[in-house]
Amino acid sequence: MRNDGRLRLSRQGVIFKNSKTGKVDNIQASELAEGIWRRVALGHGLKLLTKNGHVYKYDGFRESEFDKLSEFFKSHYRLELAEKDLCVKGWNWGTVKFGGQLLSFDIGEQPVFEIPLSNVSQCTTGKNEVTLEFHQNDDAEVSLMEVRFYVPPTQEDGVDPVEAFAQNVLSKADVIQATGDAICIFRELQCLTPRGRYDIRIYPTFLHLHGKTFDYKIPYTTVLRLFLLPHKDQRQMFFVISLDPPIKQGQTRYHFLILLFSKDEDISLTLNMNEDEVEKRFEGRLTKNMSGSLYEMVSRVMKALVNRKITVPGNFQGHSGAQCITCSYKASSGLLYPLERGFIYVHKPPVHIRFDEISFVNFARGTTTTRSFDFEIETKQGTQYTFSSIEREEYGKLFDFVNAKKLNIKNRGHKEKKKSMPQSYDEYADSDEDQHDAYLERMKEEGKIREENADDSSDESGEETDESFNPGEEDEDVAEEFDSEVSASSDGGSDREEKRKPAKKAKIVKERKPRKKPSESKKGKDPNAPKRPMSAYMLWLNASREKIKSDHPGISITDLSKKAGELWKGMSKEKKEEWDRKAEDAKRDYEKAMKEYSEGGKSESSKKEKSKKKKQQQQQGKGKAERKAAPSKALAKSPAKQLGESFKSKEFVSSEESSGDNKKEDSEEEEIASTPPSLEDSASGSD
């Protein structure tokens, strides 16, 4: 960190006064052991080492000042001011030298960088590795927080080089040292994060976790909150310690320390203090000798040392009677505890969300099955937490809890279901209980009326409706031409006989053409038919519509139907029975009118059907007569063609036509081809 100030050199020593803090560093001339001049980032610098191991660095000098300083040091301090530049090769492999309060990383004889060990806050070791962590500098925008050194394995004198490195650092570093005896020790406690079994040594100012691989020293000043949470099985307890800043292991940060205890474990604890010290320090919160459940002893000691309250679950109780809810967060299953002022999820990863930082919560349908739902929490910073696979039986309890805490509930697409818990519960629990919906009932009634109207119109049209759809009508002419072409091209009569059956079918289809007309009767409904009666609700709605409009001026149709449904739902039984009686009277009147209408309508419909059949028969007779008269000329010529040119009948009109060219004969053949086979048979029979 750069500290501006004024440097004064005198015969008695070196004095530096910090301009910001006013702190004065006074180095006696007799204490100076070495002086080094070197090029630094801002010009040149002066490094002074004292006999007791302290190091002082000053920079901001100009290059031209070296001669003056060198002469002053030689004449007054009897020191040679040596020039030694830093190595700028960029290599990362070298040697480490410990000199006083300084760690120097050198390549050859030139230093690369130096670390004041007083800035080291933590030193941890691993396999062939040493990690140094530094105190955070709040005044600097960017701070160096960690440096790792790889130490190659060697077998010199049986000393582990990693441990030797760490001891050199710890001897001069500003690291929390376990000086003196611990107040008490808890052996082999099960820890979920960081995972493993640790011995917990309680010191006056910090907590020491000692495991097989890692050690953690946690100052009590970094503890934010303490939680004591019962497990769902009612046989275990979680003790959670919230930390800020978190403890670190490599790139992993542990914001929560979670211990798991069995309720059956008991312990007798004796504090490593005399009774007067215990009474003076803890003021009755702890005693020298204590006994009880292990989790009670740990939580009691931690509460007294950290001086913070222990948070326990409030009055929430789930469907199974537990004070937590089983759910999944990300890929792991765990327990969600609704607290008086927030939610906490244990254990992987642990999450603590306070109510005051929650923007809204959301109940969402489960993605995989309808027997579960998801509980979503979004914070005011935009972070979203989704706790999934919650059993649907827990919904009612959780909804009541969230509602009582006045948290904003956001159900996507179901805003109105927030108003009452049973309606929201039906959405997830697939309940079969029917809630009265006036709008839905009205739609059902209108649908029934439309269906019955369609049935009435289909009864009036009778069988003609089914016969009016004839997919063969459009292709009828094409089929007949195809059949006649084949018969005309054949030489004998046997080919014509084979094609007669399809031709007869085509003839039957032709007769159905006039039946298209009755389909026009579908366009309108009989105006004389009695109207269906309305339900009790619809009768009441027609009578109350104007009153609702007057009470709520400018109300839309949809809002009016919703309001009417609410009023109908809140109506007393006696008033509803009055409208039910009116609906029954209307139904009886309708049935009576329908009976009279059906009896009078049958005779009229039978008369209409008879007149329609007569008209159809007349039209069919006219059509047959026209078809027989049209091809008479062609039928008279066809026998002459078959028997030969020498034969001429009485019906032959002109001899010139018989002796005509091939074009005339071709025209005669075309006339024969256009004649239906059934008419050819009748014509040949008459001849």
XYZ file of C-alpha atoms in Angstrom:
687
model
C 0.000 0.000 0.000
C 1.370 3.414 -0.920
C 1.755 5.856 1.996
C 2.867 9.365 1.111
C 4.997 11.270 3.564
C 8.273 13.058 4.263
C 11.643 11.319 4.716
C 14.383 13.014 6.767
C 17.956 11.761 6.984
C 20.076 12.921 9.900
C 23.224 11.810 11.700
C 21.097 10.212 14.434
C 19.004 8.169 12.044
C 16.159 8.079 9.486
C 12.752 9.581 10.242
C 9.622 9.146 8.079
C 6.300 10.827 8.841
C 3.116 9.558 7.181
C 1.119 12.455 5.725
C -2.227 10.627 6.074
C -2.004 9.100 9.540
C 0.767 11.205 11.080
C 2.573 8.062 12.166
C 6.351 8.482 12.551
C 8.919 5.769 11.809
C 12.180 6.480 13.617
C 15.180 4.289 12.705
C 18.294 4.819 14.810
C 21.585 4.916 12.938
C 23.000 2.222 15.183
C 20.157 -0.172 14.192
C 20.758 -0.007 10.451
C 22.244 -3.205 9.063
C 21.990 -2.871 5.260
C 20.964 -0.352 2.602
C 19.945 -1.257 -0.973
C 19.331 1.059 -3.918
C 17.205 -0.335 -6.770
C 14.985 0.589 -9.656
C 11.267 0.283 -8.884
C 8.014 1.065 -10.643
C 8.099 4.774 -9.713
C 11.680 5.797 -10.304
C 14.145 4.423 -7.754
C 13.763 3.143 -4.217
C 15.637 2.715 -0.987
C 15.373 -0.466 1.095
C 16.660 -0.431 4.692
C 17.141 -3.499 6.882
C 17.619 -3.262 10.635
C 19.541 -5.550 12.935
C 16.347 -6.799 14.613
C 14.944 -7.967 11.227
C 12.590 -5.126 10.295
C 12.455 -3.910 6.694
C 11.607 -0.391 5.529
C 11.043 0.609 1.899
C 10.906 4.117 0.459
C 10.585 5.041 -3.193
C 10.100 8.118 -5.324
C 13.770 9.006 -5.620
C 15.445 10.285 -8.779
C 18.397 8.481 -10.310
C 20.644 11.500 -9.857
C 20.185 11.346 -6.082
C 22.057 8.064 -5.748
C 25.536 9.641 -5.426
C 24.424 12.057 -2.721
C 22.658 9.324 -0.690
C 25.539 6.888 -1.091
C 28.038 9.433 0.226
C 25.731 10.358 3.148
C 25.270 6.718 4.208
C 29.006 6.046 3.986
C 30.050 9.083 6.022
C 27.334 9.033 8.722
C 26.064 5.438 8.979
C 29.195 3.643 7.810
C 27.132 1.617 5.302
C 27.761 0.912 1.683
C 24.592 1.655 -0.339
C 24.544 -1.350 -2.685
C 22.830 -1.334 -6.083
C 20.671 -4.424 -6.714
C 18.039 -4.525 -9.443
C 14.934 -6.761 -9.454
C 14.723 -9.719 -11.840
C 12.288 -9.078 -14.704
C 12.696 -12.348 -16.649
C 9.161 -13.490 -15.815
C 10.215 -16.911 -14.537
C 8.133 -18.588 -11.819
C 10.734 -21.048 -10.577
C 13.242 -19.956 -7.986
C 14.259 -20.054 -4.332
C 12.621 -18.587 -1.235
C 14.654 -16.789 1.397
C 13.372 -15.710 4.793
C 15.063 -12.598 6.149
C 13.527 -11.049 9.236
C 9.916 -10.070 8.504
C 10.392 -10.554 4.758
C 9.889 -13.479 2.356
C 11.965 -12.988 -0.782
C 11.481 -15.024 -3.971
C 14.800 -14.986 -5.894
C 15.978 -16.187 -9.286
C 19.699 -16.588 -9.065
C 20.967 -13.637 -7.043
C 18.212 -11.237 -8.076
C 14.935 -10.919 -6.165
C 11.652 -11.166 -8.107
C 9.252 -10.042 -5.370
C 9.121 -9.735 -1.602
C 6.268 -10.392 0.816
C 6.097 -8.757 4.253
C 5.104 -11.631 6.522
C 3.236 -9.255 8.812
C 0.549 -9.050 6.092
C -0.067 -12.820 6.091
C -3.345 -13.753 7.785
C -3.424 -17.502 7.120
C -0.965 -20.189 6.115
C -2.263 -23.617 5.035
C -0.397 -26.608 3.716
C -1.288 -29.338 1.256
C 0.565 -32.013 -0.609
C 3.731 -30.258 -1.883
C 1.946 -26.915 -1.587
C 1.825 -23.933 0.770
C -0.898 -21.269 0.529
C -0.492 -17.794 1.998
C -3.588 -15.636 2.568
C -3.332 -11.908 3.258
C -5.263 -9.356 5.244
C -7.797 -7.461 3.171
C -6.857 -3.849 2.542
C -10.067 -1.808 2.653
C -8.333 1.305 1.287
C -7.136 -0.344 -1.936
C -9.420 -0.962 -4.933
C -7.612 -4.216 -5.779
C -5.900 -6.356 -3.153
C -3.721 -9.434 -3.392
C -5.486 -12.059 -1.276
C -3.639 -15.319 -1.899
C -0.328 -16.727 -3.148
C 0.512 -20.410 -3.597
C 3.966 -21.923 -3.575
C 4.779 -25.357 -4.951
C 7.467 -27.026 -2.832
C 9.143 -30.036 -4.507
C 9.582 -33.078 -2.238
C 13.104 -33.651 -0.845
C 14.536 -36.099 1.670
C 17.052 -33.879 3.426
C 17.568 -34.816 7.087
C 14.068 -36.314 7.194
C 12.471 -32.828 7.405
C 9.322 -32.190 5.422
C 10.078 -29.103 3.252
C 6.403 -28.093 3.216
C 6.180 -28.031 7.006
C 9.508 -26.198 7.251
C 8.247 -23.553 4.828
C 5.010 -23.145 6.785
C 6.807 -22.847 10.124
C 9.065 -20.093 8.775
C 6.013 -18.177 7.639
C 4.016 -18.727 10.835
C 6.899 -17.651 13.040
C 6.768 -14.123 11.606
C 3.228 -13.904 10.190
C 0.275 -12.124 11.762
C -1.613 -15.410 12.056
C -3.992 -16.368 14.842
C -1.810 -18.475 17.059
C -3.145 -21.067 19.451
C -1.259 -19.648 22.372
C -2.124 -21.140 25.733
C -4.588 -23.906 26.413
C -8.020 -24.158 24.866
C -11.054 -23.425 27.049
C -12.540 -26.749 25.996
C -12.229 -29.348 23.237
C -14.951 -31.298 21.423
C -13.551 -34.439 19.838
C -14.467 -36.003 16.475
C -17.554 -33.963 15.660
C -19.321 -34.764 12.382
C -19.141 -31.780 10.042
C -21.204 -31.604 6.835
C -19.575 -28.473 5.408
C -16.623 -28.680 5.201
C -17.139 -32.440 5.118
C -15.307 -34.649 7.554
C -14.737 -35.189 11.267
C -13.031 -32.388 13.135
C -11.797 -31.659 16.629
C -13.157 -28.284 17.701
C -10.926 -26.397 20.080
C -12.538 -23.412 21.738
C -10.166 -20.496 22.400
C -11.072 -17.117 23.922
C -11.011 -15.248 20.583
C -11.299 -17.886 17.888
C -12.527 -21.359 17.002
C -10.015 -23.938 15.772
C -11.218 -26.802 13.529
C -8.561 -29.482 13.369
C -9.074 -32.273 10.830
C -6.944 -34.975 9.288
C -6.209 -32.885 6.197
C -7.150 -29.265 6.879
C -7.144 -26.836 9.761
C -9.396 -23.791 10.031
C -9.143 -20.925 12.478
C -12.379 -18.943 12.705
C -12.321 -15.660 14.658
C -15.530 -15.044 16.590
C -15.796 -11.641 14.922
C -16.561 -13.363 11.591
C -19.592 -15.243 12.994
C -22.872 -13.657 11.838
C -25.595 -16.010 13.097
C -26.115 -19.293 14.919
C -28.900 -21.758 14.074
C -30.081 -24.860 15.949
C -32.384 -26.908 13.705
C -34.062 -30.264 14.450
C -33.794 -32.922 11.752
C -37.008 -34.282 10.233
C -36.369 -37.719 11.768
C -36.488 -36.122 15.267
C -33.316 -38.023 16.191
C -30.659 -35.581 14.964
C -29.887 -31.875 15.253
C -28.140 -29.403 12.927
C -25.969 -26.670 14.400
C -25.248 -24.049 11.726
C -22.700 -21.224 12.013
C -22.986 -18.435 9.422
C -19.632 -16.827 8.554
C -18.601 -13.596 6.835
C -15.969 -13.588 5.453
C -16.160 -17.316 4.738
C -13.479 -19.864 5.431
C -11.556 -20.858 2.306
C -10.000 -24.020 1.005
C -8.427 -23.420 -2.392
C -11.140 -22.042 -4.656
C -13.952 -23.250 -2.376
C -15.623 -20.848 0.023
C -17.623 -22.071 3.013
C -20.132 -19.455 4.175
C -21.716 -21.916 6.603
C -20.236 -24.341 9.081
C -22.770 -27.170 9.606
C -22.403 -29.707 12.414
C -24.648 -32.769 12.758
C -25.388 -34.227 16.206
C -27.354 -37.170 17.484
C -29.802 -36.363 20.264
C -28.695 -39.460 22.168
C -25.068 -38.290 22.553
C -24.305 -36.909 26.008
C -21.155 -35.271 27.318
C -19.679 -34.033 30.572
C -17.703 -30.851 29.994
C -15.138 -29.142 32.216
C -13.860 -25.720 31.212
C -10.111 -25.089 31.431
C -10.658 -22.073 33.690
C -11.158 -21.595 37.396
C -14.618 -20.780 38.711
C -13.852 -17.117 39.359
C -12.646 -16.596 35.795
C -15.717 -18.375 34.404
C -18.056 -16.258 36.522
C -16.247 -13.048 35.642
C -15.982 -13.783 31.921
C -19.358 -15.368 31.179
C -21.526 -13.883 33.945
C -23.428 -17.052 34.731
C -24.009 -18.157 31.123
C -21.462 -20.957 31.591
C -20.242 -22.916 34.577
C -16.983 -24.748 35.081
C -18.628 -28.187 35.066
C -21.525 -28.862 32.704
C -23.244 -31.983 31.405
C -26.019 -32.723 28.953
C -26.615 -33.454 25.301
C -23.638 -32.824 23.068
C -25.496 -30.408 20.771
C -26.723 -28.435 23.807
C -23.197 -28.064 25.181
C -21.726 -26.931 21.844
C -24.521 -24.418 21.207
C -24.356 -23.105 24.774
C -20.588 -22.549 24.646
C -20.752 -20.922 21.213
C -23.570 -18.614 22.278
C -21.570 -17.432 25.319
C -18.327 -16.864 23.382
C -19.781 -15.330 20.206
C -22.386 -13.371 22.183
C -25.114 -13.920 19.577
C -28.602 -15.383 19.840
C -29.331 -18.862 18.527
C -32.101 -18.960 15.911
C -34.523 -21.900 16.099
C -37.606 -22.710 13.946
C -40.727 -20.784 14.880
C -44.304 -22.004 15.052
C -44.295 -23.557 11.579
C -45.341 -27.205 11.494
C -45.484 -29.260 8.312
C -47.946 -31.924 7.240
C -45.958 -34.673 8.982
C -45.578 -32.641 12.186
C -41.947 -31.688 11.484
C -40.704 -28.103 11.544
C -39.167 -28.440 8.083
C -40.084 -29.451 4.534
C -38.291 -32.058 2.459
C -37.355 -30.653 -0.950
C -34.582 -30.451 -3.542
C -32.397 -27.493 -4.382
C -30.361 -27.769 -7.574
C -29.203 -31.407 -7.712
C -29.362 -32.328 -4.017
C -32.144 -33.172 -1.612
C -32.344 -31.368 1.710
C -34.562 -29.653 4.271
C -36.140 -26.204 4.076
C -36.805 -24.519 7.444
C -39.306 -21.628 7.542
C -38.034 -19.345 10.334
C -39.582 -16.308 11.964
C -37.543 -13.929 9.821
C -36.435 -16.001 6.850
C -35.811 -19.389 5.273
C -32.775 -21.611 5.658
C -31.995 -24.677 3.550
C -29.573 -27.382 4.624
C -27.374 -28.690 3.599
C -25.896 -28.830 0.092
C -25.443 -25.998 -0.624
C -26.667 -24.172 2.485
C -28.890 -21.158 1.730
C -30.190 -18.488 4.102
C -32.756 -15.978 2.781
C -34.136 -13.205 4.980
C -37.726 -12.000 4.528
C -36.610 -8.393 4.078
C -34.581 -9.306 0.976
C -37.379 -11.325 -0.699
C -39.156 -9.649 -3.635
C -41.839 -12.340 -4.065
C -42.481 -16.063 -3.756
C -44.206 -18.307 -6.269
C -45.963 -21.659 -6.036
C -45.434 -23.529 -9.315
C -46.664 -26.901 -10.515
C -44.064 -29.664 -10.437
C -42.398 -30.332 -13.788
C -42.220 -34.121 -13.478
C -45.325 -35.118 -11.518
C -48.546 -33.568 -10.260
C -48.019 -35.025 -6.778
C -45.456 -32.331 -5.976
C -44.949 -28.606 -6.483
C -42.088 -26.120 -6.599
C -41.544 -23.195 -4.238
C -39.707 -20.318 -5.898
C -38.152 -17.326 -4.126
C -36.835 -14.270 -5.952
C -34.820 -11.664 -4.080
C -34.799 -7.932 -4.658
C -31.393 -8.304 -6.310
C -32.926 -10.651 -8.920
C -31.480 -13.918 -7.579
C -33.927 -16.823 -7.883
C -34.013 -19.903 -5.669
C -36.199 -22.867 -6.692
C -36.981 -25.539 -4.104
C -38.555 -28.424 -6.029
C -40.203 -31.814 -5.379
C -42.198 -30.627 -2.352
C -45.054 -33.005 -1.475
C -48.453 -31.521 -2.272
C -49.669 -32.201 1.282
C -47.243 -29.497 2.479
C -48.859 -26.839 0.297
C -51.574 -25.719 2.696
C -49.196 -25.285 5.647
C -46.574 -23.466 3.585
C -49.153 -21.184 1.948
C -50.589 -20.250 5.361
C -47.097 -19.494 6.666
C -46.152 -17.309 3.679
C -49.512 -15.535 3.821
C -49.146 -14.854 7.552
C -45.683 -13.340 6.977
C -47.250 -11.022 4.352
C -44.832 -12.028 1.627
C -45.751 -11.098 -1.933
C -47.138 -14.206 -3.659
C -46.886 -14.383 -7.427
C -48.670 -17.336 -9.019
C -48.067 -17.162 -12.745
C -51.332 -17.184 -14.656
C -53.408 -17.763 -11.508
C -53.571 -14.356 -9.832
C -57.083 -14.814 -8.498
C -56.206 -18.073 -6.812
C -54.180 -16.148 -4.256
C -57.376 -14.845 -2.691
C -58.385 -18.129 -1.108
C -56.162 -20.995 -0.128
C -58.510 -23.892 -1.086
C -58.701 -22.708 -4.695
C -54.922 -22.525 -4.948
C -54.626 -25.891 -3.320
C -56.945 -27.439 -5.916
C -54.545 -26.365 -8.590
C -51.786 -28.549 -7.220
C -53.631 -31.231 -5.272
C -55.981 -32.167 -8.138
C -58.971 -31.925 -5.813
C -62.337 -33.194 -7.032
C -64.362 -30.651 -5.046
C -66.348 -28.465 -7.465
C -66.410 -24.752 -6.726
C -69.430 -22.838 -8.071
C -68.490 -20.893 -11.186
C -71.415 -18.873 -12.572
C -69.712 -18.122 -15.864
C -68.905 -21.801 -16.419
C -72.495 -22.806 -15.667
C -73.824 -20.244 -18.121
C -71.528 -21.571 -20.840
C -72.693 -25.119 -20.132
C -76.351 -24.079 -20.414
C -75.754 -22.309 -23.703
C -73.901 -25.352 -25.033
C -76.811 -27.620 -24.142
C -79.246 -25.288 -25.939
C -77.093 -25.300 -29.069
C -76.866 -29.102 -29.048
C -80.622 -29.507 -28.689
C -81.281 -27.004 -31.460
C -78.998 -29.006 -33.718
C -80.883 -32.206 -32.784
C -84.250 -30.570 -33.593
C -83.081 -29.418 -37.027
C -81.655 -32.872 -37.813
C -84.976 -34.519 -36.845
C -86.902 -32.251 -39.227
C -84.712 -33.072 -42.214
C -85.068 -36.827 -41.523
C -83.268 -39.330 -43.709
C -82.879 -36.818 -46.493
C -80.026 -35.196 -44.608
C -77.968 -38.363 -44.802
C -78.666 -38.859 -48.513
C -77.926 -35.261 -49.475
C -74.179 -35.896 -49.126
C -73.216 -37.749 -52.347
C -69.517 -37.802 -53.112
C -70.155 -39.583 -56.463
C -72.200 -36.804 -58.025
C -69.355 -34.692 -59.353
C -67.553 -37.656 -60.928
C -70.744 -39.204 -62.322
C -70.442 -37.922 -65.904
C -66.780 -38.811 -66.117
C -67.488 -42.386 -65.054
C -70.211 -42.841 -67.702
C -68.000 -41.496 -70.488
C -65.255 -43.887 -69.489
C -67.617 -46.857 -69.557
C -69.085 -45.943 -72.949
C -65.679 -45.403 -74.523
C -64.672 -48.911 -73.653
C -67.899 -50.380 -75.108
C -67.618 -48.318 -78.291
C -64.075 -49.458 -79.000
C -64.924 -53.138 -78.559
C -66.019 -55.265 -81.576
C -68.477 -57.646 -79.891
C -71.465 -57.187 -77.585
C -69.874 -59.198 -74.790
C -67.669 -56.240 -73.853
C -70.686 -54.001 -73.556
C -72.403 -56.458 -71.240
C -69.420 -56.441 -68.888
C -69.748 -52.673 -68.485
C -73.489 -52.588 -67.873
C -73.301 -53.063 -64.059
C -71.320 -49.900 -63.328
C -73.572 -47.940 -65.671
C -76.645 -48.983 -63.684
C -75.026 -47.765 -60.492
C -74.362 -44.413 -62.108
C -78.014 -44.201 -63.082
C -79.105 -44.678 -59.452
C -76.785 -41.910 -58.344
C -78.292 -39.572 -60.944
C -81.761 -39.991 -59.499
C -80.589 -38.556 -56.145
C -79.642 -35.187 -57.591
C -82.940 -33.461 -56.808
C -82.504 -34.336 -53.107
C -80.042 -31.525 -52.646
C -82.888 -29.072 -52.258
C -84.209 -30.295 -48.881
C -80.822 -29.406 -47.315
C -81.871 -25.787 -47.571
C -84.266 -26.434 -44.691
C -81.242 -26.471 -42.329
C -80.793 -22.730 -42.700
C -83.636 -21.800 -40.384
C -85.215 -23.215 -37.229
C -88.992 -23.608 -36.881
C -90.091 -20.302 -35.302
C -93.200 -21.969 -33.902
C -91.139 -24.436 -31.806
C -91.246 -23.646 -28.062
C -88.070 -22.226 -26.493
C -86.133 -24.189 -23.903
C -86.519 -23.024 -20.286
C -83.702 -21.159 -18.516
C -81.953 -22.343 -15.340
C -82.595 -20.759 -11.948
C -79.340 -18.774 -12.217
C -80.174 -17.456 -15.694
C -83.667 -16.409 -14.553
C -82.143 -14.551 -11.611
C -79.451 -12.990 -13.826
C -82.023 -11.644 -16.317
C -83.994 -10.145 -13.454
C -80.918 -8.693 -11.694
C -78.826 -7.531 -14.679
C -80.123 -3.963 -14.704
C -79.669 -3.608 -10.949
C -76.032 -4.764 -11.178
C -75.406 -2.307 -14.020
C -76.865 0.546 -12.004
C -74.808 -0.364 -8.925
C -71.628 -0.612 -11.037
C -71.863 1.937 -13.881
C -69.599 1.235 -16.849
C -69.031 -2.429 -15.903
C -68.004 -4.710 -18.795
C -69.867 -7.871 -19.798
C -67.190 -10.203 -18.423
C -66.922 -8.282 -15.141
C -70.716 -8.253 -14.886
C -70.847 -12.057 -15.208
C -68.111 -12.424 -12.575
C -69.930 -10.078 -10.218
C -73.187 -11.921 -10.795
C -71.482 -15.220 -10.000
C -70.168 -13.813 -6.706
C -73.631 -12.495 -5.765
C -75.274 -15.808 -6.646
C -72.707 -17.730 -4.659
C -73.278 -15.550 -1.599
C -77.081 -15.739 -1.847
C -78.956 -17.505 0.937
C -80.633 -20.880 0.434
C -84.129 -19.464 0.832
C -83.679 -16.948 -1.982
C -82.141 -19.583 -4.261
C -85.092 -21.923 -3.633
C -87.454 -19.200 -4.892
C -85.630 -19.100 -8.249
C -85.412 -22.899 -8.326
C -89.224 -23.049 -8.114
C -89.516 -20.570 -10.975
C -87.132 -22.688 -13.056
C -89.214 -25.834 -12.365
C -92.425 -24.040 -13.409
C -90.790 -22.896 -16.618
C -89.562 -26.438 -17.294
C -93.083 -27.884 -16.847
C -94.541 -25.248 -19.200
C -91.876 -26.099 -21.777
C -92.561 -29.840 -21.607
C -96.308 -29.244 -22.038
C -95.792 -26.891 -25.002
C -93.290 -29.294 -26.580
C -95.800 -32.151 -26.341
C -98.495 -30.109 -28.096
C -96.056 -28.942 -30.743
C -94.829 -32.461 -31.525
C -98.402 -33.830 -31.891
C -99.476 -31.032 -34.246
C -96.258 -31.132 -36.200
C -96.383 -34.836 -37.048
C -99.464 -34.605 -39.319
C -98.087 -31.577 -41.143
C -94.724 -33.217 -41.688
C -96.303 -36.390 -43.124
C -98.260 -34.305 -45.684
C -95.113 -32.493 -46.704
C -93.196 -35.738 -47.174
C -95.936 -37.195 -49.456
C -95.965 -34.091 -51.681
C -92.161 -34.155 -51.914
C -92.160 -37.814 -53.012
C -94.728 -37.126 -55.754
C -92.654 -34.257 -57.136
C -89.535 -36.429 -57.179
C -91.325 -39.242 -59.063
C -92.623 -36.787 -61.660
C -89.156 -35.354 -62.188
C -87.655 -38.842 -62.546
C -90.333 -39.796 -65.185
C -89.607 -36.686 -67.226
C -85.895 -37.368 -67.140
C -86.299 -40.945 -68.425
C -88.540 -39.832 -71.315
C -86.022 -37.182 -72.390
C -83.155 -39.674 -72.321
C -85.105 -42.201 -74.459
C -86.075 -39.605 -77.127
C -82.642 -38.063 -77.614
C -80.668 -41.056 -79.012
C -83.403 -42.543 -81.300
C -81.585 -41.533 -84.465
C -78.360 -43.149 -83.365
C -80.115 -46.345 -82.323
C -81.671 -46.717 -85.815
C -78.260 -46.532 -87.413
C -76.448 -48.901 -85.121
C -77.874 -52.231 -86.528
C -76.877 -51.238 -90.069
C -73.360 -50.700 -88.876
C -73.215 -54.099 -87.214
C -74.792 -56.218 -90.076
C -72.970 -54.504 -92.966
C -73.378 -51.714 -95.496
C -75.712 -53.760 -97.901
C -78.490 -53.943 -95.337
C -80.768 -50.868 -95.034
C -83.854 -50.736 -92.839
C -87.090 -48.827 -93.383
C -86.061 -46.270 -90.785
C -82.964 -45.335 -92.828
C -83.433 -41.708 -93.876
C -81.030 -41.180 -96.805
C -78.820 -43.378 -98.981
C -76.262 -40.602 -99.220
C -75.506 -40.852 -95.557
C -74.733 -44.575 -95.845
C -72.336 -44.055 -98.754
C -70.607 -41.162 -97.078
C -66.943 -40.913 -96.310
C -65.187 -42.182 -93.245
C -65.819 -38.912 -91.439
C -69.573 -39.564 -91.578
C -69.081 -43.073 -90.182
C -66.930 -41.758 -87.392
C -69.661 -39.326 -86.432
C -72.161 -42.184 -86.326
C -69.846 -44.147 -84.061
C -69.575 -41.170 -81.745
C -73.356 -40.989 -81.552
C -73.530 -44.653 -80.583
C -70.804 -44.099 -77.986
C -72.790 -41.307 -76.370
C -75.833 -43.560 -75.904
C -76.138 -45.303 -72.515
C -75.808 -49.132 -72.753
C -79.215 -49.619 -71.119
C -80.896 -47.635 -73.919
C -78.958 -49.599 -76.596
C -80.449 -52.812 -75.217
C -83.970 -51.426 -75.353
C -83.425 -50.123 -78.894
C -82.008 -53.430 -80.189
C -84.891 -55.235 -78.566
C -87.427 -53.068 -80.387
C -85.711 -53.740 -83.712
